[in-house]
Short mmCIF file of N, CA, C and O in Angstrom, two decimals:
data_model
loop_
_atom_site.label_atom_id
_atom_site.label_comp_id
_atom_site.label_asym_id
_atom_site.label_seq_id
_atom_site.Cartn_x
_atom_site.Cartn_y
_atom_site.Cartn_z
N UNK A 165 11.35 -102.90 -87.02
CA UNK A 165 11.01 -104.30 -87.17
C UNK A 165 9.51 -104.39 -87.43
O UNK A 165 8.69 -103.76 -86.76
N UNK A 166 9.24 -105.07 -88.27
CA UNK A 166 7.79 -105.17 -88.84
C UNK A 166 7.08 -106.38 -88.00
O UNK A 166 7.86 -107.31 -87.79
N UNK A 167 6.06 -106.52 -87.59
CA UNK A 167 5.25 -107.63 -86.96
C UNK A 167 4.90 -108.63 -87.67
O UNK A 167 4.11 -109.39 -87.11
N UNK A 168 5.32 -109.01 -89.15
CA UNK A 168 5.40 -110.18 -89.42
C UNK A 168 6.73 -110.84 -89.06
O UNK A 168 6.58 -112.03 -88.82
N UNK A 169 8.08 -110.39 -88.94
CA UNK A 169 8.74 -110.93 -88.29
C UNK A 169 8.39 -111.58 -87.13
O UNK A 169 8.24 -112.77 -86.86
N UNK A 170 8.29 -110.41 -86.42
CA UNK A 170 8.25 -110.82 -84.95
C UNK A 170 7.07 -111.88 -84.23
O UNK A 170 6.95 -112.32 -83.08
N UNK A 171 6.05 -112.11 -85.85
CA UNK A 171 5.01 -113.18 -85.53
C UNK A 171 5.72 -114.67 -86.16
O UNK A 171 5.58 -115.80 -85.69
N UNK A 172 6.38 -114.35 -87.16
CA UNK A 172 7.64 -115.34 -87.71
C UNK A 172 8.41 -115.99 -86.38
O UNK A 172 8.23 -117.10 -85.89
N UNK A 173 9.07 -115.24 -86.08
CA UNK A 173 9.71 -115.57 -84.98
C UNK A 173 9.37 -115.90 -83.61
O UNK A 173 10.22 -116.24 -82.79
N UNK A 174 7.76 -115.80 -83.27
CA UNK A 174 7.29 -116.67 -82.08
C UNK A 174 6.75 -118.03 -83.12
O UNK A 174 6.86 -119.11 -82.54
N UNK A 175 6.40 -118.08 -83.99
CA UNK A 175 5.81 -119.60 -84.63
C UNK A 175 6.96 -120.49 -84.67
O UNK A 175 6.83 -121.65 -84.28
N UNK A 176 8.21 -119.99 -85.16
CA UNK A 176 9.46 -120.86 -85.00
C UNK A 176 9.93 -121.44 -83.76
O UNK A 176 10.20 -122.63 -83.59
N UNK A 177 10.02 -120.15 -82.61
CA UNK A 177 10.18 -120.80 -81.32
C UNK A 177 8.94 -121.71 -80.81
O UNK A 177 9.28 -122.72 -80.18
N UNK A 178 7.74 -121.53 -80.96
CA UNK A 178 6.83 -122.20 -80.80
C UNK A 178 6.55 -123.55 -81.17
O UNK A 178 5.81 -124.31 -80.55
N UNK A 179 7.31 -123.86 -82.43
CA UNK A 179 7.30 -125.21 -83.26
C UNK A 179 8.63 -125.87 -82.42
O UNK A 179 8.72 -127.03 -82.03
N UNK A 180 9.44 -124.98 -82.29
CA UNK A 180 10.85 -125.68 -81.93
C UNK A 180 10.60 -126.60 -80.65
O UNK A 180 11.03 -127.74 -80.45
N UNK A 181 9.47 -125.50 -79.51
CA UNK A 181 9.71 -126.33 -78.70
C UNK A 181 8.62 -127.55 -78.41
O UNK A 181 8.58 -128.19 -77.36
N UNK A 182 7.46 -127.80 -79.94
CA UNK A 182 6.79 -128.55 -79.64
C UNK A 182 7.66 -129.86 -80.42
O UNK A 182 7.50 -131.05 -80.15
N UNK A 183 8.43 -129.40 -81.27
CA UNK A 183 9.53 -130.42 -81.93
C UNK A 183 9.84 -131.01 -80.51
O UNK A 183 9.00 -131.79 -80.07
N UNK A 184 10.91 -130.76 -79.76
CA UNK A 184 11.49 -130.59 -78.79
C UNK A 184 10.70 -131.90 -77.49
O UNK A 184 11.10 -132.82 -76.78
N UNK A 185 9.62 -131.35 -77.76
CA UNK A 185 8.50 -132.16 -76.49
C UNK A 185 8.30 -133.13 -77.40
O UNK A 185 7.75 -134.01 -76.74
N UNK A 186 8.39 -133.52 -78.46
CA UNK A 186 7.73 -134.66 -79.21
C UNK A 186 8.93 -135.52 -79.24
O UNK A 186 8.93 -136.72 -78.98
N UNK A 187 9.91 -134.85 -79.57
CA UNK A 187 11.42 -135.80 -79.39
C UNK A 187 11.50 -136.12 -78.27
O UNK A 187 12.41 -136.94 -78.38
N UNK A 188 11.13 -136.10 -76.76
CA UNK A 188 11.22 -136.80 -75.65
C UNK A 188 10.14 -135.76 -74.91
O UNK A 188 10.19 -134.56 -74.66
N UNK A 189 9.29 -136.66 -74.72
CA UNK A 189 8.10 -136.17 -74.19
C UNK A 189 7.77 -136.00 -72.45
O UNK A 189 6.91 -135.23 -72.02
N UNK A 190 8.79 -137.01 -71.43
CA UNK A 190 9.53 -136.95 -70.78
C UNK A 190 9.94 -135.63 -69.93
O UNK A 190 9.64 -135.36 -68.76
N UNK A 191 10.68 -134.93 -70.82
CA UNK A 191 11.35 -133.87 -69.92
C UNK A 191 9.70 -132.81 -69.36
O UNK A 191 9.44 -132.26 -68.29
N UNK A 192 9.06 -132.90 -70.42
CA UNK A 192 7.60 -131.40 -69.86
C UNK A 192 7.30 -132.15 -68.67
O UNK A 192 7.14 -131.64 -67.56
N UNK A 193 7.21 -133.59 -68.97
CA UNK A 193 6.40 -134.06 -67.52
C UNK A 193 7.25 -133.94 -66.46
O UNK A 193 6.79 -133.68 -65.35
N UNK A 194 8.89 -134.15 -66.74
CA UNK A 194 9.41 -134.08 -65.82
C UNK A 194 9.22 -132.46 -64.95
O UNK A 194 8.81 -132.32 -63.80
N UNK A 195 9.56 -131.58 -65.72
CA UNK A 195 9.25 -130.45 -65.55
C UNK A 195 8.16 -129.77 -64.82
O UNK A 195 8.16 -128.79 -64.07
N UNK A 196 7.08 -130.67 -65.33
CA UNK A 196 5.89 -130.27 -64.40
C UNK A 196 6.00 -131.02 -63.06
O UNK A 196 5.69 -130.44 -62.02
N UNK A 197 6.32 -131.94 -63.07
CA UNK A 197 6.54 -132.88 -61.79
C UNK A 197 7.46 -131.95 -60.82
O UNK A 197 7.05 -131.73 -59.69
N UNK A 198 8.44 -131.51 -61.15
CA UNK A 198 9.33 -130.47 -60.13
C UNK A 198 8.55 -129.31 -59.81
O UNK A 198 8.48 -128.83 -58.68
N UNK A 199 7.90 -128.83 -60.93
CA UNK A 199 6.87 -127.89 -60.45
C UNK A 199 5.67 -128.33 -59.36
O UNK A 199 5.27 -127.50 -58.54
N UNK A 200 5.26 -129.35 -59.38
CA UNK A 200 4.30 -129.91 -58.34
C UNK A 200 5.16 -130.29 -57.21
O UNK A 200 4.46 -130.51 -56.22
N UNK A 201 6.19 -130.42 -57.05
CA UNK A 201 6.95 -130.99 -56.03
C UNK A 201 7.21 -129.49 -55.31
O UNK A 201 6.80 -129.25 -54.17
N UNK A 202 7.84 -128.66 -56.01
CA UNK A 202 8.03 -127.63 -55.23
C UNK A 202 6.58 -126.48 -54.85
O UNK A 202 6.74 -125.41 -54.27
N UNK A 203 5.42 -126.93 -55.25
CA UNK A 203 4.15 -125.83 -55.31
C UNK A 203 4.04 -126.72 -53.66
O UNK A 203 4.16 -126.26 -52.53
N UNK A 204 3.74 -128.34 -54.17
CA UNK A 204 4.02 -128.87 -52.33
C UNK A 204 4.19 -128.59 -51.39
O UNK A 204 3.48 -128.29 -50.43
N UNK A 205 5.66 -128.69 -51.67
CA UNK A 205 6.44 -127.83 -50.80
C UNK A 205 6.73 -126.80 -50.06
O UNK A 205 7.52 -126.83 -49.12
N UNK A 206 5.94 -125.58 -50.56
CA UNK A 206 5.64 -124.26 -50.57
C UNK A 206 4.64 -124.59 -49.67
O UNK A 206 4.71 -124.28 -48.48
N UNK A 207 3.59 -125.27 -50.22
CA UNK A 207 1.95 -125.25 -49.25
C UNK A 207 2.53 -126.05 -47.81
O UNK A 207 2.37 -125.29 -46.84
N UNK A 208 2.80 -126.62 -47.64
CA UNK A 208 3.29 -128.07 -47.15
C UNK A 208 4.59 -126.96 -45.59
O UNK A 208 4.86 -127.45 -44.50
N UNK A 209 5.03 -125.72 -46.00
CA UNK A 209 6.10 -125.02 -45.61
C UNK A 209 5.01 -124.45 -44.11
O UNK A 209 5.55 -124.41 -43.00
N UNK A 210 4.34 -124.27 -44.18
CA UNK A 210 3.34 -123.82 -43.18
C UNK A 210 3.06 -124.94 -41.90
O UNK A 210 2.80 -124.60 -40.75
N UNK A 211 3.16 -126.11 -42.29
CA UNK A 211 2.52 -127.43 -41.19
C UNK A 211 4.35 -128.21 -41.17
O UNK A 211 4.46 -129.41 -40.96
N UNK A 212 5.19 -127.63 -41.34
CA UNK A 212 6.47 -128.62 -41.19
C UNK A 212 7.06 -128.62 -39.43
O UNK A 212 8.10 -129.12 -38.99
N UNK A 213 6.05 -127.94 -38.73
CA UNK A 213 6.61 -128.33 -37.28
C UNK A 213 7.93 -127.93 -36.91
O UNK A 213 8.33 -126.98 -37.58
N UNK A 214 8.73 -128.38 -36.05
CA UNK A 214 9.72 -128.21 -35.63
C UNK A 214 11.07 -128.65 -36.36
O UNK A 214 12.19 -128.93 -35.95
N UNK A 215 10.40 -128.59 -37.78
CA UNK A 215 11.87 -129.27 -38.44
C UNK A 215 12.40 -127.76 -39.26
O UNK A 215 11.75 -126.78 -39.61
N UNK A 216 13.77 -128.08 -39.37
CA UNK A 216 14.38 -127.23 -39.56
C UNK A 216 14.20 -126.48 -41.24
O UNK A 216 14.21 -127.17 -42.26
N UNK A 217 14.07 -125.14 -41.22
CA UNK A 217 14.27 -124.60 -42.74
C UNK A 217 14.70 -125.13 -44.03
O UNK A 217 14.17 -125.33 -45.13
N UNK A 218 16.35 -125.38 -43.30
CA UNK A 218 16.98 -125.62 -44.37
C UNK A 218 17.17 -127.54 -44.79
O UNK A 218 17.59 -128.07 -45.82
N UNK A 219 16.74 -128.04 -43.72
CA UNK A 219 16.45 -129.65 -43.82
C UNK A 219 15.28 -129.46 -45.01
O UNK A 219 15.48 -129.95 -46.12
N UNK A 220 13.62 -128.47 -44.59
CA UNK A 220 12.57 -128.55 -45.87
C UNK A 220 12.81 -128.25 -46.89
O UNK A 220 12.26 -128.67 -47.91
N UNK A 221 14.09 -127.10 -46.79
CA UNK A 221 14.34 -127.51 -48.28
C UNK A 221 14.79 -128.05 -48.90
O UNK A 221 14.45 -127.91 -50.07
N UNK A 222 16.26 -129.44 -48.47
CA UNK A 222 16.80 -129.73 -49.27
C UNK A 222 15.85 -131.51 -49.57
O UNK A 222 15.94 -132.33 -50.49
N UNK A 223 14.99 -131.49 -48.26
CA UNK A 223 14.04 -132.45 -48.78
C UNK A 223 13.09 -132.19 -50.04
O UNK A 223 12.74 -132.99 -50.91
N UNK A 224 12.76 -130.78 -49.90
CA UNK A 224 12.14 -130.14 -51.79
C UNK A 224 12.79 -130.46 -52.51
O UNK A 224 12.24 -131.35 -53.17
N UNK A 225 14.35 -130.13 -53.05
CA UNK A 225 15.46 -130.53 -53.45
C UNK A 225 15.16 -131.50 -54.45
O UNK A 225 14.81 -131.55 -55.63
N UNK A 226 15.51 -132.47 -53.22
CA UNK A 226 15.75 -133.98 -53.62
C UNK A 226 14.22 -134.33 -54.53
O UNK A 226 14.28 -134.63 -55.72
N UNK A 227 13.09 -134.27 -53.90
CA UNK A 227 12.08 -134.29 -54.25
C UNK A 227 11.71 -134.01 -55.70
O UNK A 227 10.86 -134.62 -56.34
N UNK A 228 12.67 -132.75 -56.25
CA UNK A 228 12.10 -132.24 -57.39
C UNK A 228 13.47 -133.28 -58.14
O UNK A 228 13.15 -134.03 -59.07
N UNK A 229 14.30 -133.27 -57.87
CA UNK A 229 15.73 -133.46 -58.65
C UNK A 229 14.91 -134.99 -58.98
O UNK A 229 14.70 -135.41 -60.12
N UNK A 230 14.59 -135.55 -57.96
CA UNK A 230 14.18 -136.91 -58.10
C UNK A 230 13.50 -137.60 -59.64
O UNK A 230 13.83 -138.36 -60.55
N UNK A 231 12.25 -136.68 -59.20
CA UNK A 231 11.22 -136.44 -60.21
C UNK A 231 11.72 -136.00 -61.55
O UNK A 231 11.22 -136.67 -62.45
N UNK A 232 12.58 -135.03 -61.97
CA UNK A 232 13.11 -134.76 -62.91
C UNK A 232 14.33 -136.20 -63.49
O UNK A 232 14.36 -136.64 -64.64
N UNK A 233 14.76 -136.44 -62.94
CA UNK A 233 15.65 -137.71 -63.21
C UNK A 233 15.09 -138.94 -63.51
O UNK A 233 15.55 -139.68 -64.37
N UNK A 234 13.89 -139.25 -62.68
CA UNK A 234 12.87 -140.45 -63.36
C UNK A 234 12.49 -139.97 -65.02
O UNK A 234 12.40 -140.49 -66.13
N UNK A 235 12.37 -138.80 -64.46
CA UNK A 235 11.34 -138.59 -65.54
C UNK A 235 12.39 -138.41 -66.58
O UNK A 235 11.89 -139.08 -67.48
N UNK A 236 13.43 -137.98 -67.04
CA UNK A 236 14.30 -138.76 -68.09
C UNK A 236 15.03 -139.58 -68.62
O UNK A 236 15.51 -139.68 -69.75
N UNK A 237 15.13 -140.57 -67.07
CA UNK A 237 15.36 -141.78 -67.63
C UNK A 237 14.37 -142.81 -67.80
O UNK A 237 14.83 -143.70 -68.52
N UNK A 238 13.55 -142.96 -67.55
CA UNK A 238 12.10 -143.12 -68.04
C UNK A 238 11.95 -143.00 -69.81
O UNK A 238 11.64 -143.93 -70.55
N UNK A 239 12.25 -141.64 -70.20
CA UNK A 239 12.29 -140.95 -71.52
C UNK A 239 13.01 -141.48 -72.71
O UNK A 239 12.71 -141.52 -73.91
N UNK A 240 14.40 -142.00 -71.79
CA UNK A 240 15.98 -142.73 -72.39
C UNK A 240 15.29 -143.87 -72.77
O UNK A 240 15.34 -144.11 -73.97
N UNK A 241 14.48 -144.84 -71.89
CA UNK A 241 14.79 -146.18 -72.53
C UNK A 241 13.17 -146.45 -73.12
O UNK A 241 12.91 -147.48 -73.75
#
């Protein structure tokens, strides 16, 4: 395989997915938003006191799912 392909073929995926973000711009933020929700979460995992493991996480969970769901219906209308 020659390296103009394989430079072919990251510019295509590269365009695709700025196509992609321009057709609903929405989902990256959403995306990053779950990413900040769960980096939170992580830091946030150290000072949670006496509450239970698996309660912090499904409050992360919700947290990120949340954020991701605004953030494409937000996108929709």
């Amino acid at each position: 395989m020659s390296n103009k392909n394989v430079s072919s073929y990251d510019d295509e995926n590269d365009s695709k997915c700025m196509r992609k973000a321009k057709e609903s711009p929405f989902v990256p933020i959403g995306m990053a938003g779950c990413a900040a929700v769960v980096a939170f979460g992580l830091w946030s995992l150290k000072s949670r006191g006496n509450t239970k493991m698996s309660v912090h996480l499904i409050h992360m969970r919700v947290g990120a799912q949340g954020f991701i769901v605004g953030a494409m219906t937000l996108g929709k209308s």
